[in-house]
Coordinates of C-alpha atoms and ligand atoms in Angstrom, one line a residue:
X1213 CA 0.0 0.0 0.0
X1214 CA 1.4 3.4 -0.9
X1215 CA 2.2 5.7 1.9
X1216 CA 0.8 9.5 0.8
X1217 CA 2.0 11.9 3.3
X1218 CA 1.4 15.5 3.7
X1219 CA 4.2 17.8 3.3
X1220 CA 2.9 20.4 6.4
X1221 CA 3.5 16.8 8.6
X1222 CA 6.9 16.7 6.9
X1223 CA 7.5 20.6 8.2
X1224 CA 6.1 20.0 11.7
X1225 CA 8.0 16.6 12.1
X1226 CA 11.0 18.5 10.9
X1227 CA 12.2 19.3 14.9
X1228 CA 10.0 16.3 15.9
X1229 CA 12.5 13.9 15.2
X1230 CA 13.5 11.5 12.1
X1231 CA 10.6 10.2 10.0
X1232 CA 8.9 6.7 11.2
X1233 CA 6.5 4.8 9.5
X1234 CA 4.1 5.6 12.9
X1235 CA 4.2 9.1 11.4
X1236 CA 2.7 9.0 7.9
X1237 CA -0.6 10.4 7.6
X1238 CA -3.4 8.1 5.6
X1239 CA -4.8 9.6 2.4
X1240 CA -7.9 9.9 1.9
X1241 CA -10.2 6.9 1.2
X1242 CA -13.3 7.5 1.7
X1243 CA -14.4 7.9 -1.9
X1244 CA -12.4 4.4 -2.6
X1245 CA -13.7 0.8 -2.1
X1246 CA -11.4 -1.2 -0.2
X1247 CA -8.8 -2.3 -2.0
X1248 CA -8.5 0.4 -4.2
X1249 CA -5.4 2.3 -4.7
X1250 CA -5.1 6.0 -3.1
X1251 CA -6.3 9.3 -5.0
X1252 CA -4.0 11.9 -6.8
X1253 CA -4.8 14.5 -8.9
X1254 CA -4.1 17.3 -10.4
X1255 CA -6.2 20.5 -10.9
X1256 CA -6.4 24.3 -10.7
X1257 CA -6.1 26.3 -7.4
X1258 CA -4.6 29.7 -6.3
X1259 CA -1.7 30.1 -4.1
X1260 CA 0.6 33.4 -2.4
X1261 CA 4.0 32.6 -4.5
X1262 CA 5.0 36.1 -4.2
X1263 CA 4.4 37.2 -0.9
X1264 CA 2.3 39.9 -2.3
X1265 CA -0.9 38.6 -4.2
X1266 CA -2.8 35.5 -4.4
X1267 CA -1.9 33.9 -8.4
X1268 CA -4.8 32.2 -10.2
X1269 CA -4.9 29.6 -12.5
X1270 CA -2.0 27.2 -10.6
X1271 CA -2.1 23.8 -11.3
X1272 CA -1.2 21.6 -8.4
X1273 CA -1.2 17.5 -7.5
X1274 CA -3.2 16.9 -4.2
X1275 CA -4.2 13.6 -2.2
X1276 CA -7.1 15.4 -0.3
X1277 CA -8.8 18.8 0.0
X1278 CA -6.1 21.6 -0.2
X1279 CA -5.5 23.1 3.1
X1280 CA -3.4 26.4 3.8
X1281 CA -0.5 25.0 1.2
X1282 CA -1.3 24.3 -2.0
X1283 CA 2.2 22.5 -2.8
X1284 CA 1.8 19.5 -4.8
X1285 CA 2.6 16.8 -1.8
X1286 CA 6.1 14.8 -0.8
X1287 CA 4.8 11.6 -1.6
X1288 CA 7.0 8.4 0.6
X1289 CA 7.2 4.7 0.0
X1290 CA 9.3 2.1 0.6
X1291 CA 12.4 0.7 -1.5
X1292 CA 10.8 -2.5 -2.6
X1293 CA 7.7 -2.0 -1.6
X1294 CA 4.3 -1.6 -4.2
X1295 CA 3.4 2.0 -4.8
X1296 CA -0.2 2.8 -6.1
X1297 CA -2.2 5.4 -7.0
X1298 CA -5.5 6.5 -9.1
X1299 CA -4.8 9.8 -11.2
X1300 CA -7.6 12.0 -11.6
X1301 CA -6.8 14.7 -14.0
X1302 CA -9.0 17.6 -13.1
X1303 CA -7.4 20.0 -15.2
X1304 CA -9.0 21.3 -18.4
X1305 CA -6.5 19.8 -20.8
X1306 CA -4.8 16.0 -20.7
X1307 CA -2.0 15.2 -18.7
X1308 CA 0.1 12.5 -17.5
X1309 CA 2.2 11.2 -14.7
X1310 CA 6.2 10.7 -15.1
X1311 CA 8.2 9.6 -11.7
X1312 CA 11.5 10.8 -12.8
X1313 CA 14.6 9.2 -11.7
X1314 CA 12.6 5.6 -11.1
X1315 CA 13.4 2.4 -12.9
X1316 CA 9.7 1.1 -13.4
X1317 CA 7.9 -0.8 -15.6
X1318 CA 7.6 1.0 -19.0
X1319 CA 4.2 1.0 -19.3
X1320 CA 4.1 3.3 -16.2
X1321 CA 6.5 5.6 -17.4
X1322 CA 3.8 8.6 -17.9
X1323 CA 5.2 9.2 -21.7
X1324 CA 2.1 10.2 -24.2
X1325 CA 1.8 8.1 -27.2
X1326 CA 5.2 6.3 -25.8
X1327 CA 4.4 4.9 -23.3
X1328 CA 0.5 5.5 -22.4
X1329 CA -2.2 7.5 -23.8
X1330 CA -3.1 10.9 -22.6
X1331 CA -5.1 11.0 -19.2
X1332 CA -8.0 13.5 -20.5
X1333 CA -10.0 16.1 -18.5
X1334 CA -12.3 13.6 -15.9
X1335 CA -10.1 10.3 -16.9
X1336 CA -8.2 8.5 -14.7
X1337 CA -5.1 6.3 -14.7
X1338 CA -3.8 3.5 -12.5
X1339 CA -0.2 3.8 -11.7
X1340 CA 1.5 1.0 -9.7
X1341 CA 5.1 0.3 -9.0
X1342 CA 7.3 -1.6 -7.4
X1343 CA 10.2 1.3 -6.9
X1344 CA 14.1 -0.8 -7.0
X1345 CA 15.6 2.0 -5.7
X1346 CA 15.1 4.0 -2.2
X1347 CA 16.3 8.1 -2.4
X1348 CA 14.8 11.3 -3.5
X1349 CA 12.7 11.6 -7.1
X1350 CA 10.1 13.0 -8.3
X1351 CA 6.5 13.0 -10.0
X1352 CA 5.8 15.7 -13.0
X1353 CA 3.9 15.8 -16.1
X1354 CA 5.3 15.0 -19.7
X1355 CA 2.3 16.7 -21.6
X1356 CA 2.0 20.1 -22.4
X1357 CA 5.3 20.6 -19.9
X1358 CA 6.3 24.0 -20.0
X1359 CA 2.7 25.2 -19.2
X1360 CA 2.2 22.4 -16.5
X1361 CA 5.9 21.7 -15.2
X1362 CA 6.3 26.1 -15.4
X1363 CA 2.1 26.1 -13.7
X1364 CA 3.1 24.0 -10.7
X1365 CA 3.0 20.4 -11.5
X1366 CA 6.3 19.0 -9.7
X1367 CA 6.2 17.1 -6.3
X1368 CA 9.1 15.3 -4.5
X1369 CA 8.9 11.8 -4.1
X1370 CA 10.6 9.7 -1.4
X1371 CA 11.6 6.2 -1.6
X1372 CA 12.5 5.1 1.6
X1373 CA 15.2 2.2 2.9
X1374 CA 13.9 0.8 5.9
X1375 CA 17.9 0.5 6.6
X1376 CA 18.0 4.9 6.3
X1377 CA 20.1 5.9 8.9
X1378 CA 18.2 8.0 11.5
X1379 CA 18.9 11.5 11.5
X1380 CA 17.5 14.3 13.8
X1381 CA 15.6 15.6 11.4
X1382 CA 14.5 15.8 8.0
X1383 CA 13.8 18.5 5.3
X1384 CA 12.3 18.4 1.7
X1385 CA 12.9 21.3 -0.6
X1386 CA 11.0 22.1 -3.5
X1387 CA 13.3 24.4 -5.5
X1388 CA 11.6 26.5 -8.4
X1389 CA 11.0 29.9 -10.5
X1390 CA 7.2 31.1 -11.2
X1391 CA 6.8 33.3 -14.2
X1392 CA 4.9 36.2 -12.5
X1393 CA 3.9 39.8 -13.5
X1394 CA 3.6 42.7 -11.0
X1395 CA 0.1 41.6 -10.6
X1396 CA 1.0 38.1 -9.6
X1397 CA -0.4 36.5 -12.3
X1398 CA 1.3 34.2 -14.6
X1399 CA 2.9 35.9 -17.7
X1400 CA 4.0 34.2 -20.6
X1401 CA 6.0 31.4 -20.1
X1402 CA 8.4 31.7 -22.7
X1403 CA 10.2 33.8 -24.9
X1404 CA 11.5 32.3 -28.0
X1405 CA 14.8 33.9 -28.4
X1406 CA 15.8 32.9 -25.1
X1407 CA 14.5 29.2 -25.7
X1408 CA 17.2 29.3 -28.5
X1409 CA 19.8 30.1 -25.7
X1410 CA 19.5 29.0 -22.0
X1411 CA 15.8 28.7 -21.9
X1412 CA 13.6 31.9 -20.4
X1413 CA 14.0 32.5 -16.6
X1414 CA 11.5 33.0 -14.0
X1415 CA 10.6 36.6 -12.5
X1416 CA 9.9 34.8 -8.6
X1417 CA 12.4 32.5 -7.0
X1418 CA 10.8 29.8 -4.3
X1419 CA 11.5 26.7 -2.1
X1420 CA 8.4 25.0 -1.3
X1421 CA 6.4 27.7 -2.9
X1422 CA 7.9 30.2 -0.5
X1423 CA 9.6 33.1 -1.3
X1424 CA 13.1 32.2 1.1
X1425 CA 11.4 29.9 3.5
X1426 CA 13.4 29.9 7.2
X1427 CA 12.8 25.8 9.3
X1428 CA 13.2 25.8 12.7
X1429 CA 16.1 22.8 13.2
X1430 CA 17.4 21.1 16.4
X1431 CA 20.8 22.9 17.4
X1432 CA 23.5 20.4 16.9
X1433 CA 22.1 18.6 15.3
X1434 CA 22.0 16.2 11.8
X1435 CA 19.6 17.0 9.3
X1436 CA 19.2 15.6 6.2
X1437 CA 18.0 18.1 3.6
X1438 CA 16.4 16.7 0.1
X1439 CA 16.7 18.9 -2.5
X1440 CA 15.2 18.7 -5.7
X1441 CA 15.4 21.8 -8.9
X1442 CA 12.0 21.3 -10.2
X1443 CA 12.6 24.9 -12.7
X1444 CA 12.1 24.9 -15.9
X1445 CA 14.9 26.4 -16.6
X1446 CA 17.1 27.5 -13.8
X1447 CA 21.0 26.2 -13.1
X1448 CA 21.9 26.4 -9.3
X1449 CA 25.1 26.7 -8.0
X1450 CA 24.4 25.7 -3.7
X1451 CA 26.3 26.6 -0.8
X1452 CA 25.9 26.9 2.6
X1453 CA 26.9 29.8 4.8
X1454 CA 27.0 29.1 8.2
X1455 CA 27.3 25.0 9.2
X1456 CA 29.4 22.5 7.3
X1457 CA 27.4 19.7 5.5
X1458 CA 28.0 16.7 3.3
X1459 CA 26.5 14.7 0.2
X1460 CA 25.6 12.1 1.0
X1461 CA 23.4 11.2 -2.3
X1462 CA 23.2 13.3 -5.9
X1463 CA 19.5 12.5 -7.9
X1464 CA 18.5 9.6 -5.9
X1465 CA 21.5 7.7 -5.7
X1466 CA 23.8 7.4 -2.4
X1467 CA 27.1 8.5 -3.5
X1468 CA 30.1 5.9 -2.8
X1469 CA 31.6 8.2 -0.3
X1470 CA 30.2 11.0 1.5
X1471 CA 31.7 14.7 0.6
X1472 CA 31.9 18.1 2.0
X1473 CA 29.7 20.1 0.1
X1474 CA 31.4 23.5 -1.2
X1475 CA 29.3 24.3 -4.0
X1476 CA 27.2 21.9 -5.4
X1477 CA 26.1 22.7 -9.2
X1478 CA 22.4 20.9 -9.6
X1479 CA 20.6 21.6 -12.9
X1480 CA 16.7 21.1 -13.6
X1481 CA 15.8 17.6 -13.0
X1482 CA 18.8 16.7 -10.3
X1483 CA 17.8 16.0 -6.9
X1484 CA 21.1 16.7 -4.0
X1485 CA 20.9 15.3 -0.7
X1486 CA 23.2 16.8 2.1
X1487 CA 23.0 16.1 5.5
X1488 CA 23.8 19.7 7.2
X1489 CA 25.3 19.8 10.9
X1490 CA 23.5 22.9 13.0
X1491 CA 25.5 25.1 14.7
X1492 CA 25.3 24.3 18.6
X1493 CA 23.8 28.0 20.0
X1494 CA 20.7 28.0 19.7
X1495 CA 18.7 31.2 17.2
X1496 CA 21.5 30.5 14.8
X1497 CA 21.0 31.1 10.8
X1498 CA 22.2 28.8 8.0
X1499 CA 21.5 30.1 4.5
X1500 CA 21.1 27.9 1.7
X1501 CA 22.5 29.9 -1.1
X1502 CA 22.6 30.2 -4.9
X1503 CA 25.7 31.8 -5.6
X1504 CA 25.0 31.3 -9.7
X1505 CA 23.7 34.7 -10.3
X1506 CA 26.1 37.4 -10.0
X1507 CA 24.2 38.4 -6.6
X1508 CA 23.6 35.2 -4.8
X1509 CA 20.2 34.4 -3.5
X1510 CA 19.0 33.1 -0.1
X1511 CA 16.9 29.8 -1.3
X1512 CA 16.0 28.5 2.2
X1513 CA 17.2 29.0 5.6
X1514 CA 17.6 27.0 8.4
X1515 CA 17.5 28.2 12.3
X1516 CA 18.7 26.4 15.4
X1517 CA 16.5 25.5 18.3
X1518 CA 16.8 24.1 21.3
X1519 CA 19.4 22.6 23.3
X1520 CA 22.7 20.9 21.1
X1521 CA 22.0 17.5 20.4
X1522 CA 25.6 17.5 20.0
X1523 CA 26.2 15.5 17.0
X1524 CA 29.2 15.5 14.7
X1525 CA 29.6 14.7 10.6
X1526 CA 32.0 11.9 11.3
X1527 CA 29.0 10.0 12.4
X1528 CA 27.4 9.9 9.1
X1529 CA 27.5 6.6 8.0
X1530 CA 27.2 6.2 3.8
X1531 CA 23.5 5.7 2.5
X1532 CA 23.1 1.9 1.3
X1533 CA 23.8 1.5 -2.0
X1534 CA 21.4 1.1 -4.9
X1535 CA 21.0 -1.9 -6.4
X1536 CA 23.0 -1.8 -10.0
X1537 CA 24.3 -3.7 -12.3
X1538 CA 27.8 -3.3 -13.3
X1539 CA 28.6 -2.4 -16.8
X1540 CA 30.4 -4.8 -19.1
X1541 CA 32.6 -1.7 -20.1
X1542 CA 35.1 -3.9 -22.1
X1543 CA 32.2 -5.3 -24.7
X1544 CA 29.6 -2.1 -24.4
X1545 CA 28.6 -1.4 -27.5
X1546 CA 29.2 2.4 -28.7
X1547 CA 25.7 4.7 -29.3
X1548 CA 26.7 7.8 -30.8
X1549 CA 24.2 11.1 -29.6
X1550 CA 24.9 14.5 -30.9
X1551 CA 23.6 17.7 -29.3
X1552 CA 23.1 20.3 -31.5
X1553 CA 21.2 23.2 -32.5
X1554 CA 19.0 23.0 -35.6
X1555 CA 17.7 25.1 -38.4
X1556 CA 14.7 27.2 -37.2
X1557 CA 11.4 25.5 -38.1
X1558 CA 7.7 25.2 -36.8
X1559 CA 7.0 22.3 -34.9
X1560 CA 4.0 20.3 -35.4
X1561 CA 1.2 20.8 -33.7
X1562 CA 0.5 18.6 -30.5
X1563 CA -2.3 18.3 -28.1
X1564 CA 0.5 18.1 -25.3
X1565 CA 1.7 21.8 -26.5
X1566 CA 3.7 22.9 -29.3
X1567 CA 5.6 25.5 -28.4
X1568 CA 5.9 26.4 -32.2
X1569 CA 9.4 25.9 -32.9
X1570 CA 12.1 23.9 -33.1
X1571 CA 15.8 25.2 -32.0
X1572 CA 17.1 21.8 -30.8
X1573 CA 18.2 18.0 -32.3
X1574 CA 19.4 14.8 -31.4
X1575 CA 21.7 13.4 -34.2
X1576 CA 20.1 16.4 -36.4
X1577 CA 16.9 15.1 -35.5
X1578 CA 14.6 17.7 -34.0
X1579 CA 11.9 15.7 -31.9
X1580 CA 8.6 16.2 -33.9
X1581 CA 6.5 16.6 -30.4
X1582 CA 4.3 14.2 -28.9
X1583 CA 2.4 13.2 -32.1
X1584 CA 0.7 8.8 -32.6
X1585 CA 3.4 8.3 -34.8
X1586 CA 6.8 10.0 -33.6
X1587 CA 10.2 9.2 -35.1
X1588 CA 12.6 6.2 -35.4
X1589 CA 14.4 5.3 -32.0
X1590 CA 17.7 6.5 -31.4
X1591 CA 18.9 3.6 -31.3
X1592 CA 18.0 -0.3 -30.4
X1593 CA 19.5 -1.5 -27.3
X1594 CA 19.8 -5.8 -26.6
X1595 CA 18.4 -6.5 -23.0
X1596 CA 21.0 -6.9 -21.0
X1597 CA 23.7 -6.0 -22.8
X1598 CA 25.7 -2.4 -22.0
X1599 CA 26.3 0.4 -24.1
X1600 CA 28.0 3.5 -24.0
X1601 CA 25.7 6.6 -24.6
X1602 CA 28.7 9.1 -26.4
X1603 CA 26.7 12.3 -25.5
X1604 CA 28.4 15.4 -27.7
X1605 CA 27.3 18.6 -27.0
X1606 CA 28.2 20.9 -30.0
X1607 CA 26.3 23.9 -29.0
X1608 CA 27.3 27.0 -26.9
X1609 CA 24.8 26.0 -23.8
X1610 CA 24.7 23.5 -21.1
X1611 CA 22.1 21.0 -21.1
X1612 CA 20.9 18.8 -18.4
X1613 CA 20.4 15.4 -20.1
X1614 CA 18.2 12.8 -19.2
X1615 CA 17.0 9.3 -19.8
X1616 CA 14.1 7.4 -18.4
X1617 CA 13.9 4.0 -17.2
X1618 CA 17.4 3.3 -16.7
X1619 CA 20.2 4.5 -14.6
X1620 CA 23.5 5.3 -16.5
X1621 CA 27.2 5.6 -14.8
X1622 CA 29.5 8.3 -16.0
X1623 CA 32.7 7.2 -17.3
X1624 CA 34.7 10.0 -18.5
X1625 CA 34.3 13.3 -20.2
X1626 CA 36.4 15.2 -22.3
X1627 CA 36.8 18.4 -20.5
X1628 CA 36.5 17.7 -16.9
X1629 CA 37.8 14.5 -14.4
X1630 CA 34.3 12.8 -13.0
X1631 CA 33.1 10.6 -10.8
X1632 CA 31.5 6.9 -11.8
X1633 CA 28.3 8.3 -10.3
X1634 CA 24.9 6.1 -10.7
X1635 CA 22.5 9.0 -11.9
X1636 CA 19.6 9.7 -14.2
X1637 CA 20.6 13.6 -15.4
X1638 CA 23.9 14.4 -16.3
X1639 CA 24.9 18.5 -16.9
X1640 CA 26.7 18.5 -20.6
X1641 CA 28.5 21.7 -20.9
X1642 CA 29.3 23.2 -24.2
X1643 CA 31.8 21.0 -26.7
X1644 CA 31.7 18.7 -23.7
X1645 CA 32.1 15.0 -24.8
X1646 CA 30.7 12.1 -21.9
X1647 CA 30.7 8.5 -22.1
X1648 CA 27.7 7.2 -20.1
X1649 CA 27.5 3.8 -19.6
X1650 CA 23.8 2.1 -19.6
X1651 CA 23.1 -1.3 -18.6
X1652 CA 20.2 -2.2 -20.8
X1653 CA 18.1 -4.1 -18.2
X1654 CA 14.2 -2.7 -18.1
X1655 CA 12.9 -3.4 -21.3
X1656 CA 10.8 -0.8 -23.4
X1657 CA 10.8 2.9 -24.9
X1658 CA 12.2 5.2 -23.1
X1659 CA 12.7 8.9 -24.1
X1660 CA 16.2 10.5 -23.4
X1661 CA 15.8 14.5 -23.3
X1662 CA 16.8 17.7 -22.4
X1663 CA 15.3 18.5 -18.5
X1664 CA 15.7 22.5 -19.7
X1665 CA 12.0 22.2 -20.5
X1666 CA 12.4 24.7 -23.1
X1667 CA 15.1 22.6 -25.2
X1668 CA 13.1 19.1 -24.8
X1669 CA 9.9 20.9 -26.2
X1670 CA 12.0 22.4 -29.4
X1671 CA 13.3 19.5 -30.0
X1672 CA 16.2 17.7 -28.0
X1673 CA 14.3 14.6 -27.4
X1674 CA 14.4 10.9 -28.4
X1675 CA 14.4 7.9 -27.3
X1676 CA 16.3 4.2 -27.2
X1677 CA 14.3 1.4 -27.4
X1678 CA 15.6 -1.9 -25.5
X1679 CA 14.4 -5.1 -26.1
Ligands
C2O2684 CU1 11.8 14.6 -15.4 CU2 11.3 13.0 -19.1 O1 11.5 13.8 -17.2
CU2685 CU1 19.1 21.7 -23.1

């Protein structure tokens, strides 16, 4: 049974104490015979993003009525154990669900015409999983994305281990732009010449839907923060002023040894967890800070309470690793994937929104949008077998790649030393060359895409096919 909680218990649990399963709160049922899986949907509500006015026209994911925060919620479950959930789209155009970052079943991959059909204003959809891996995803729309994604549609989801180390508390950040006027109300999402560059920008910076939120956190205490950049669009270059913290997992995946965070760059798409040491006096600030813009930006802060729980870093035991299997680097076969700009057309037309144009291709393919009858594959992939994805990126901008379905490991770049890190989204920077290598094990069509939401709807998109 899938465990929905709310993410107001998540904020008043945060100086509670760690999460335990005697905490979740039940979704509700009431509406549901027995047996049937729990409610989600998405619809329209209003919500203060600004601090000054109320903005009309949101769209939001909610389990229940919507209370005093309209955030789409943190959704938990186990490693291992079945996740399920009736989606009732309740906006006034079709929709679908993607849970980014998880290795699922293809067929509940939330891809129109991919992988399922639209879910259409009224209609529902089962979703069910069995998630493989326990860390910090996520659940968005792949229809009509700019407008839903840029709207509100994003929510963090947690995969738990029931082996977690306990921490003092717990934190999950929601990290995102809104595209506001003066007036609070949304403005056009997009402006074409910048979606042939770095993809437009938001006018209103939140975590959690909060303009620079402050959490009250136990002094001295270990708290592991979740963060996940939801934006559209927006790079983010994190550091923390005032405690010392370390990663302990990047998008999901523990990393093989904990590091001190100094600046952490995550892109849209990437999830970074850090567990962040509070200072010992008590009415002490931390800032979580975006120091990407030439003047850096406050995202959330923390403030100690209470007496020091005393704790130190060195206690911070690794996260369990995800299961994975190991590339078979020495007979991977070699899948060639070019990022590049294209010549300015229109895009088709698509009931998942066209954004009119297309800027972007994929081996000089531009991705025709989501249409019944999309493109060739990028390429065929044997189950089991490994290849290496050689991702070029022959364009002046960074893009945050991403494939579905699978996990890749980084091998080597061009440009820069890495680490082998398990991940989902990997941040090519310009004439950057990677080698990712993919184990080909969950059968199926899975799209591989630009997470700048701009670039994946003008045209960097495909997908590999494994079977
Ligand atoms: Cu975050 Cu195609 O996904
Ligand atoms: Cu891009």
């Amino acid at each position: 049974m899938a465990i929905l909680t709310r993410r107001n218990l998540l904020k008043a649990s945060a100086v509670a104490g760690a999460y335990g399963a005697g905490m979740v709160l039940a979704p509700r049922l009431s509406a549901l015979a027995a047996g049937d899986p729990a409610l989600l949907d998405a619809r329209i509500a209003e919500a203060m993003l600004d601090g000054k006015g109320k903005t009309r026209n949101v769209m939001t994911y909610a389990t229940g009525p919507i209370g005093a925060d309209p955030m789409p919620p943190v959704l938990r479950t186990r490693r291992g154990e079945k996740f399920a959930t009736r989606f009732v789209n309740h906006l006034d155009e079709p929709t679908t669900v993607h849970w980014h970052g998880l290795r699922i079943d293809n067929a509940m991959d939330g891809v129109p015409f991919v992988t399922q059909p639209y879910v259409y204003p009224g209609d529902s959809f089962d979703y069910a999983f069995t998630p493989p891996d326990a860390g910090t995803f996520w659940y968005h729309p792949h229809c009509n994305t700019l407008t839903q994604i840029g709207r509100g549609l994003a929510g963090m989801l947690i995969v738990e281990d029931p082996k977690d180390p306990v921490f003092d508390a717990e934190i999950a950040l929601n990290l995102r732009d809104w595209r506001l006027g003066g007036d609070s109300q949304f403005i056009e999402q997009f402006k074409a010449r910048d979606a042939a560059k770095s993809g437009t920008f938001g006018t209103v910076r939140t975590a959690n839907w909060q303009p620079s939120p402050t959490y009250d956190m136990p002094s001295g205490g270990l708290v592991r923060v979740r963060i996940l950049v939801a934006d559209v669009t927006r790079l983010y270059n994190l550091k923390l002023a005032g405690a010392e913290a370390l990663i302990v997992a990047i998008d999901g995946q523990p990393v093989p040894v904990t590091m001190p965070l100094d600046v952490a760059v995550v892109s849209p798409g990437q999830r970074l967890d850090l567990v962040v040491r509070m200072p010992d006096s008590e009415g002490v600030v931390v800032a979580l800070e975006d120091i990407r813009p030439s003047t850096p930006k406050t995202v959330a802060s923390f403030r100690s309470v209470g007496a020091s729980l005393r704790r130190s870093l060195g206690d911070v035991p690794p996260l369990a690793a995800n299961p994975a299997a190991e590339p078979d680097l020495a007979n991977a076969t070699p899948i060639p994937l070019v990022l590049s700009a294209t010549a300015e057309e229109a895009a088709k037309d698509s009931i998942c929104g066209s954004l009119g144009y297309s800027f972007w291709a994929i081996n000089k393919v531009p991705y025709p949008g989501d249409t019944p009858d999309p493109m060739a594959p990028l390429a065929e992939m044997k189950l089991g077998r490994t290849y290496l994805l050689n991702v070029e990126n022959v364009t002046p901008h960074a893009h945050p790649i991403h494939i579905h379905g699978v996990n890749f490991k980084v091998v080597s770049s061009s440009t820069r030393k890495v680490m082998p890190l398990v991940s989902d989204t990997y941040l090519i920077l310009p004439d950057e060359k990677v080698q990712l290598a993919v184990v080909a094990d969950n059968p199926g069509d899975w799209v591989f895409h630009c997470h700048i939401i701009e670039h994946q709807k003008t045209g960097m998109t495909g997908y590999v096919r494994i079977v």
